[in-house]
C-alpha cells in the first residue's frame, strides 16, 4: 500500500500541545511526500478549515466509536473491527457520471492530495470530539468520475459482508448502511473522505479504508468503509432517516435550536473531559456556520432538520 500514509514515529496517546504542534509541522512534510510532491515552503501545516482546538487523544478517537456493523456498544468496534479485510478495496462510482466504474483504493489515492483537517465532530447522541483527519476533498473524487448535468444528490453505501461484520447478522438496520448528501453539500470543500487519523492509516473501527466526514452534520452522516457512490437526481435513502424519520432528518445539520425528540441538542459532552467536566454549548452547524449557512438560505431548518 505504497500510497497510504505510513509514519515511522510511534505517536504517544496523550500529547502535550507543544509536542502536538511539532507533530503537525512534521506531518506537513510527510504529507507532501505522500502526495508525491516536494515539500513546498508555501504548504500550510494544516488546512485553513482546521480548528485550533485541542484534538482528542488517539485512544479516545479509536476506542469510543459508533459502527453498528460491529455491535452497538461504544467499545465494540475497537474490539471486533480487526475482522474486516480492507485489501483489496474498490469504490463503485455509478449513476450520473461520465466515467462510471470500479475505482481501486490505490488508484484513488494516487490521484488525490492528502491533507490534514482538524475538525470538530458532533454525534447526534450529544458527545463530541476534535479529530485530526487525513483525507481528500470529496469534490476531487467526484470530479474524477465526472459529475453529469442534472445530478442533484450523492448516495453512499458501506460494505455488506456479514461474515466479517457480525453486527450485519442482526436486522435492526436494513443493511448496507446508507447515507446521502445534496450535490452542493458533497462538493463543499469542508466535505472530505478521510483515510487517516494523526497521520496513520484510518483504523478499521473508524471506517477504513475510506469514510465520509461532513463536519457540520451529525456524526451518523459520516458513513464508514464506503464501497459505493451513486450520483442521482432523487434524494437517496439514508439509514437513520429510513429507520426513524421523525428523529433523524435527511439534512441532520448540527443545530442547537432543534432538539432531538428525546433529548436536548443545546449542549454536548466533549469526550475525554472527565465525568465532572461541564457540558459545552453546541454551535450552529457545529461551528461551521460561516462556511455552510449559505447552502441553506431560505430554508426552514426546523422543518428541514
Ligand atoms: N457504516 C456505518 N457508518 C457509520 C456508523 C455506523 O454505524 N455504520 N455510525 C455513524 C455514527 S452514529 C457516528 S457518530 C460516526 C462515528 O464515527 P467515529 O467512530 O469514527 O467517531 O460514524 C457514523 N458512520
Ligand atoms: Mo452518531
GROMACS .gro file of N, CA and C in nm, residues 197-285:
model
  267
  197UNK      N    1  -0.588   0.919   1.043
  197UNK     CA    2  -0.605   0.998   1.166
  197UNK      C    3  -0.466   1.010   1.227
  198UNK      N    4  -0.427   1.129   1.269
  198UNK     CA    5  -0.293   1.151   1.327
  198UNK      C    6  -0.183   1.098   1.234
  199UNK      N    7  -0.207   1.105   1.104
  199UNK     CA    8  -0.102   1.065   1.011
  199UNK      C    9  -0.087   0.914   0.992
  200UNK      N   10  -0.170   0.836   1.059
  200UNK     CA   11  -0.167   0.690   1.038
  200UNK      C   12  -0.288   0.650   0.954
  201UNK      N   13  -0.280   0.534   0.891
  201UNK     CA   14  -0.397   0.482   0.820
  201UNK      C   15  -0.516   0.481   0.915
  202UNK      N   16  -0.631   0.515   0.863
  202UNK     CA   17  -0.750   0.516   0.947
  202UNK      C   18  -0.777   0.374   0.998
  203UNK      N   19  -0.796   0.358   1.129
  203UNK     CA   20  -0.822   0.223   1.181
  203UNK      C   21  -0.959   0.171   1.133
  204UNK      N   22  -0.971   0.039   1.129
  204UNK     CA   23  -1.096  -0.021   1.083
  204UNK      C   24  -1.217   0.033   1.158
  205UNK      N   25  -1.204   0.049   1.289
  205UNK     CA   26  -1.320   0.092   1.368
  205UNK      C   27  -1.365   0.235   1.333
  206UNK      N   28  -1.277   0.313   1.271
  206UNK     CA   29  -1.314   0.449   1.229
  206UNK      C   30  -1.358   0.455   1.082
  207UNK      N   31  -1.359   0.339   1.014
  207UNK     CA   32  -1.416   0.338   0.880
  207UNK      C   33  -1.319   0.313   0.767
  208UNK      N   34  -1.214   0.234   0.793
  208UNK     CA   35  -1.115   0.202   0.691
  208UNK      C   36  -1.179   0.135   0.570
  209UNK      N   37  -1.119   0.155   0.451
  209UNK     CA   38  -1.002   0.241   0.427
  209UNK      C   39  -1.041   0.386   0.394
  210UNK      N   40  -1.169   0.410   0.368
  210UNK     CA   41  -1.210   0.548   0.345
  210UNK      C   42  -1.355   0.570   0.388
  211UNK      N   43  -1.376   0.680   0.459
  211UNK     CA   44  -1.509   0.714   0.511
  211UNK      C   45  -1.533   0.863   0.491
  212UNK      N   46  -1.663   0.895   0.483
  212UNK     CA   47  -1.702   1.034   0.466
  212UNK      C   48  -1.687   1.111   0.597
  213UNK      N   49  -1.654   1.241   0.589
  213UNK     CA   50  -1.660   1.329   0.706
  213UNK      C   51  -1.725   1.460   0.662
  214UNK      N   52  -1.840   1.490   0.721
  214UNK     CA   53  -1.915   1.613   0.693
  214UNK      C   54  -1.929   1.686   0.826
  215UNK      N   55  -1.835   1.777   0.857
  215UNK     CA   56  -1.821   1.822   0.997
  215UNK      C   57  -1.935   1.908   1.050
  216UNK      N   58  -2.020   1.961   0.962
  216UNK     CA   59  -2.129   2.044   1.013
  216UNK      C   60  -2.258   1.964   1.033
  217UNK      N   61  -2.250   1.835   1.010
  217UNK     CA   62  -2.367   1.748   1.027
  217UNK      C   63  -2.342   1.647   1.139
  218UNK      N   64  -2.451   1.595   1.195
  218UNK     CA   65  -2.437   1.493   1.297
  218UNK      C   66  -2.356   1.376   1.244
  219UNK      N   67  -2.284   1.311   1.337
  219UNK     CA   68  -2.185   1.209   1.300
  219UNK      C   69  -2.237   1.096   1.214
  220UNK      N   70  -2.366   1.062   1.227
  220UNK     CA   71  -2.415   0.946   1.151
  220UNK      C   72  -2.417   0.971   1.001
  221UNK      N   73  -2.408   1.098   0.957
  221UNK     CA   74  -2.399   1.125   0.813
  221UNK      C   75  -2.262   1.082   0.758
  222UNK      N   76  -2.162   1.073   0.849
  222UNK     CA   77  -2.025   1.044   0.807
  222UNK      C   78  -2.007   0.893   0.793
  223UNK      N   79  -2.058   0.838   0.686
  223UNK     CA   80  -2.066   0.694   0.662
  223UNK      C   81  -1.927   0.633   0.642
  224UNK      N   82  -1.911   0.515   0.701
  224UNK     CA   83  -1.780   0.449   0.705
  224UNK      C   84  -1.763   0.342   0.597
  225UNK      N   85  -1.638   0.307   0.573
  225UNK     CA   86  -1.599   0.193   0.488
  225UNK      C   87  -1.685   0.185   0.361
  226UNK      N   88  -1.673   0.292   0.281
  226UNK     CA   89  -1.760   0.311   0.164
  226UNK      C   90  -1.717   0.223   0.046
  227UNK      N   91  -1.815   0.157  -0.016
  227UNK     CA   92  -1.786   0.077  -0.137
  227UNK      C   93  -1.865   0.125  -0.258
  228UNK      N   94  -1.961   0.218  -0.235
  228UNK     CA   95  -2.041   0.260  -0.350
  228UNK      C   96  -2.082   0.406  -0.338
  229UNK      N   97  -2.069   0.479  -0.448
  229UNK     CA   98  -2.110   0.619  -0.455
  229UNK      C   99  -2.192   0.635  -0.583
  230UNK      N  100  -2.314   0.687  -0.567
  230UNK     CA  101  -2.404   0.699  -0.681
  230UNK      C  102  -2.452   0.843  -0.697
  231UNK      N  103  -2.433   0.900  -0.816
  231UNK     CA  104  -2.485   1.034  -0.846
  231UNK      C  105  -2.626   1.018  -0.900
  232UNK      N  106  -2.720   1.093  -0.843
  232UNK     CA  107  -2.859   1.072  -0.876
  232UNK      C  108  -2.936   1.205  -0.874
  233UNK      N  109  -3.055   1.204  -0.932
  233UNK     CA  110  -3.138   1.325  -0.927
  233UNK      C  111  -3.251   1.312  -0.825
  234UNK      N  112  -3.248   1.202  -0.748
  234UNK     CA  113  -3.351   1.183  -0.644
  234UNK      C  114  -3.287   1.174  -0.507
  235UNK      N  115  -3.354   1.227  -0.406
  235UNK     CA  116  -3.300   1.222  -0.270
  235UNK      C  117  -3.281   1.076  -0.228
  236UNK      N  118  -3.155   1.040  -0.193
  236UNK     CA  119  -3.128   0.899  -0.164
  236UNK      C  120  -3.177   0.857  -0.025
  237UNK      N  121  -3.185   0.726  -0.008
  237UNK     CA  122  -3.217   0.669   0.123
  237UNK      C  123  -3.099   0.691   0.217
  238UNK      N  124  -3.128   0.731   0.340
  238UNK     CA  125  -3.026   0.744   0.443
  238UNK      C  126  -3.072   0.660   0.563
  239UNK      N  127  -2.985   0.572   0.612
  239UNK     CA  128  -3.029   0.468   0.706
  239UNK      C  129  -3.105   0.519   0.827
  240UNK      N  130  -3.053   0.616   0.900
  240UNK     CA  131  -3.122   0.661   1.022
  240UNK      C  132  -3.251   0.734   0.989
  241UNK      N  133  -3.251   0.806   0.880
  241UNK     CA  134  -3.373   0.872   0.833
  241UNK      C  135  -3.477   0.767   0.795
  242UNK      N  136  -3.432   0.658   0.738
  242UNK     CA  137  -3.521   0.550   0.698
  242UNK      C  138  -3.581   0.480   0.821
  243UNK      N  139  -3.498   0.459   0.923
  243UNK     CA  140  -3.542   0.387   1.042
  243UNK      C  141  -3.637   0.472   1.127
  244UNK      N  142  -3.601   0.599   1.147
  244UNK     CA  143  -3.679   0.687   1.236
  244UNK      C  144  -3.683   0.829   1.180
  245UNK      N  145  -3.766   0.852   1.077
  245UNK     CA  146  -3.766   0.981   1.007
  245UNK      C  147  -3.806   1.101   1.096
  246UNK      N  148  -3.884   1.076   1.199
  246UNK     CA  149  -3.923   1.186   1.287
  246UNK      C  150  -3.810   1.225   1.382
  247UNK      N  151  -3.709   1.139   1.396
  247UNK     CA  152  -3.597   1.170   1.485
  247UNK      C  153  -3.472   1.214   1.408
  248UNK      N  154  -3.455   1.163   1.287
  248UNK     CA  155  -3.333   1.191   1.210
  248UNK      C  156  -3.371   1.235   1.070
  249UNK      N  157  -3.354   1.364   1.044
  249UNK     CA  158  -3.389   1.417   0.914
  249UNK      C  159  -3.284   1.384   0.810
  250UNK      N  160  -3.317   1.410   0.684
  250UNK     CA  161  -3.220   1.387   0.577
  250UNK      C  162  -3.100   1.481   0.593
  251UNK      N  163  -3.127   1.607   0.631
  251UNK     CA  164  -3.017   1.704   0.641
  251UNK      C  165  -2.930   1.676   0.761
  252UNK      N  166  -2.991   1.668   0.880
  252UNK     CA  167  -2.917   1.640   1.003
  252UNK      C  168  -2.799   1.735   1.024
  253UNK      N  169  -2.822   1.862   0.993
  253UNK     CA  170  -2.723   1.963   1.026
  253UNK      C  171  -2.721   1.983   1.177
  254UNK      N  172  -2.602   1.998   1.235
  254UNK     CA  173  -2.594   2.024   1.379
  254UNK      C  174  -2.665   2.157   1.407
  255UNK      N  175  -2.763   2.152   1.498
  255UNK     CA  176  -2.843   2.271   1.526
  255UNK      C  177  -2.887   2.270   1.672
  256UNK      N  178  -2.827   2.360   1.753
  256UNK     CA  179  -2.859   2.360   1.897
  256UNK      C  180  -3.003   2.403   1.926
  257UNK      N  181  -3.068   2.459   1.824
  257UNK     CA  182  -3.206   2.507   1.845
  257UNK      C  183  -3.311   2.404   1.807
  258UNK      N  184  -3.272   2.297   1.745
  258UNK     CA  185  -3.369   2.192   1.711
  258UNK      C  186  -3.331   2.067   1.791
  259UNK      N  187  -3.412   2.040   1.896
  259UNK     CA  188  -3.381   1.926   1.982
  259UNK      C  189  -3.421   1.795   1.917
  260UNK      N  190  -3.350   1.690   1.955
  260UNK     CA  191  -3.395   1.556   1.922
  260UNK      C  192  -3.523   1.534   2.004
  261UNK      N  193  -3.622   1.460   1.950
  261UNK     CA  194  -3.747   1.441   2.025
  261UNK      C  195  -3.725   1.387   2.166
  262UNK      N  196  -3.611   1.318   2.189
  262UNK     CA  197  -3.589   1.256   2.320
  262UNK      C  198  -3.480   1.322   2.403
  263UNK      N  199  -3.409   1.421   2.351
  263UNK     CA  200  -3.308   1.492   2.430
  263UNK      C  201  -3.272   1.625   2.366
  264UNK      N  202  -3.209   1.710   2.449
  264UNK     CA  203  -3.170   1.844   2.402
  264UNK      C  204  -3.045   1.835   2.314
  265UNK      N  205  -3.038   1.922   2.216
  265UNK     CA  206  -2.916   1.933   2.135
  265UNK      C  207  -2.843   2.065   2.164
  266UNK      N  208  -2.880   2.132   2.272
  266UNK     CA  209  -2.822   2.264   2.300
  266UNK      C  210  -2.678   2.257   2.349
  267UNK      N  211  -2.639   2.143   2.407
  267UNK     CA  212  -2.503   2.131   2.458
  267UNK      C  213  -2.451   1.991   2.431
  268UNK      N  214  -2.323   1.971   2.458
  268UNK     CA  215  -2.259   1.843   2.428
  268UNK      C  216  -2.151   1.812   2.530
  269UNK      N  217  -2.114   1.687   2.538
  269UNK     CA  218  -2.007   1.641   2.626
  269UNK      C  219  -1.885   1.609   2.541
  270UNK      N  220  -1.777   1.682   2.563
  270UNK     CA  221  -1.653   1.656   2.489
  270UNK      C  222  -1.588   1.532   2.548
  271UNK      N  223  -1.575   1.427   2.469
  271UNK     CA  224  -1.516   1.302   2.515
  271UNK      C  225  -1.375   1.329   2.568
  272UNK      N  226  -1.343   1.272   2.682
  272UNK     CA  227  -1.211   1.288   2.741
  272UNK      C  228  -1.206   1.397   2.846
  273UNK      N  229  -1.313   1.473   2.857
  273UNK     CA  230  -1.316   1.582   2.953
  273UNK      C  231  -1.334   1.536   3.098
  274UNK      N  232  -1.361   1.409   3.116
  274UNK     CA  233  -1.383   1.358   3.252
  274UNK      C  234  -1.529   1.368   3.290
  275UNK      N  235  -1.567   1.289   3.389
  275UNK     CA  236  -1.709   1.280   3.426
  275UNK      C  237  -1.763   1.409   3.483
  276UNK      N  238  -1.676   1.489   3.546
  276UNK     CA  239  -1.724   1.611   3.611
  276UNK      C  240  -1.715   1.733   3.519
  277UNK      N  241  -1.662   1.713   3.399
  277UNK     CA  242  -1.645   1.827   3.308
  277UNK      C  243  -1.782   1.886   3.271
  278UNK      N  244  -1.784   2.017   3.263
  278UNK     CA  245  -1.908   2.085   3.223
  278UNK      C  246  -1.937   2.059   3.076
  279UNK      N  247  -2.064   2.051   3.045
  279UNK     CA  248  -2.101   2.039   2.903
  279UNK      C  249  -2.069   2.171   2.833
  280UNK      N  250  -2.037   2.163   2.708
  280UNK     CA  251  -2.008   2.284   2.632
  280UNK      C  252  -2.124   2.313   2.537
  281UNK      N  253  -2.148   2.441   2.506
  281UNK     CA  254  -2.259   2.470   2.416
  281UNK      C  255  -2.234   2.414   2.277
  282UNK      N  256  -2.339   2.364   2.216
  282UNK     CA  257  -2.330   2.318   2.078
  282UNK      C  258  -2.346   2.439   1.987
  283UNK      N  259  -2.263   2.447   1.884
  283UNK     CA  260  -2.265   2.561   1.793
  283UNK      C  261  -2.349   2.529   1.668
  284UNK      N  262  -2.413   2.634   1.617
  284UNK     CA  263  -2.489   2.620   1.492
  284UNK      C  264  -2.398   2.564   1.383
  285UNK      N  265  -2.446   2.467   1.310
  285UNK     CA  266  -2.366   2.398   1.208
  285UNK      C  267  -2.232   2.352   1.266
   0.00000   0.00000   0.00000
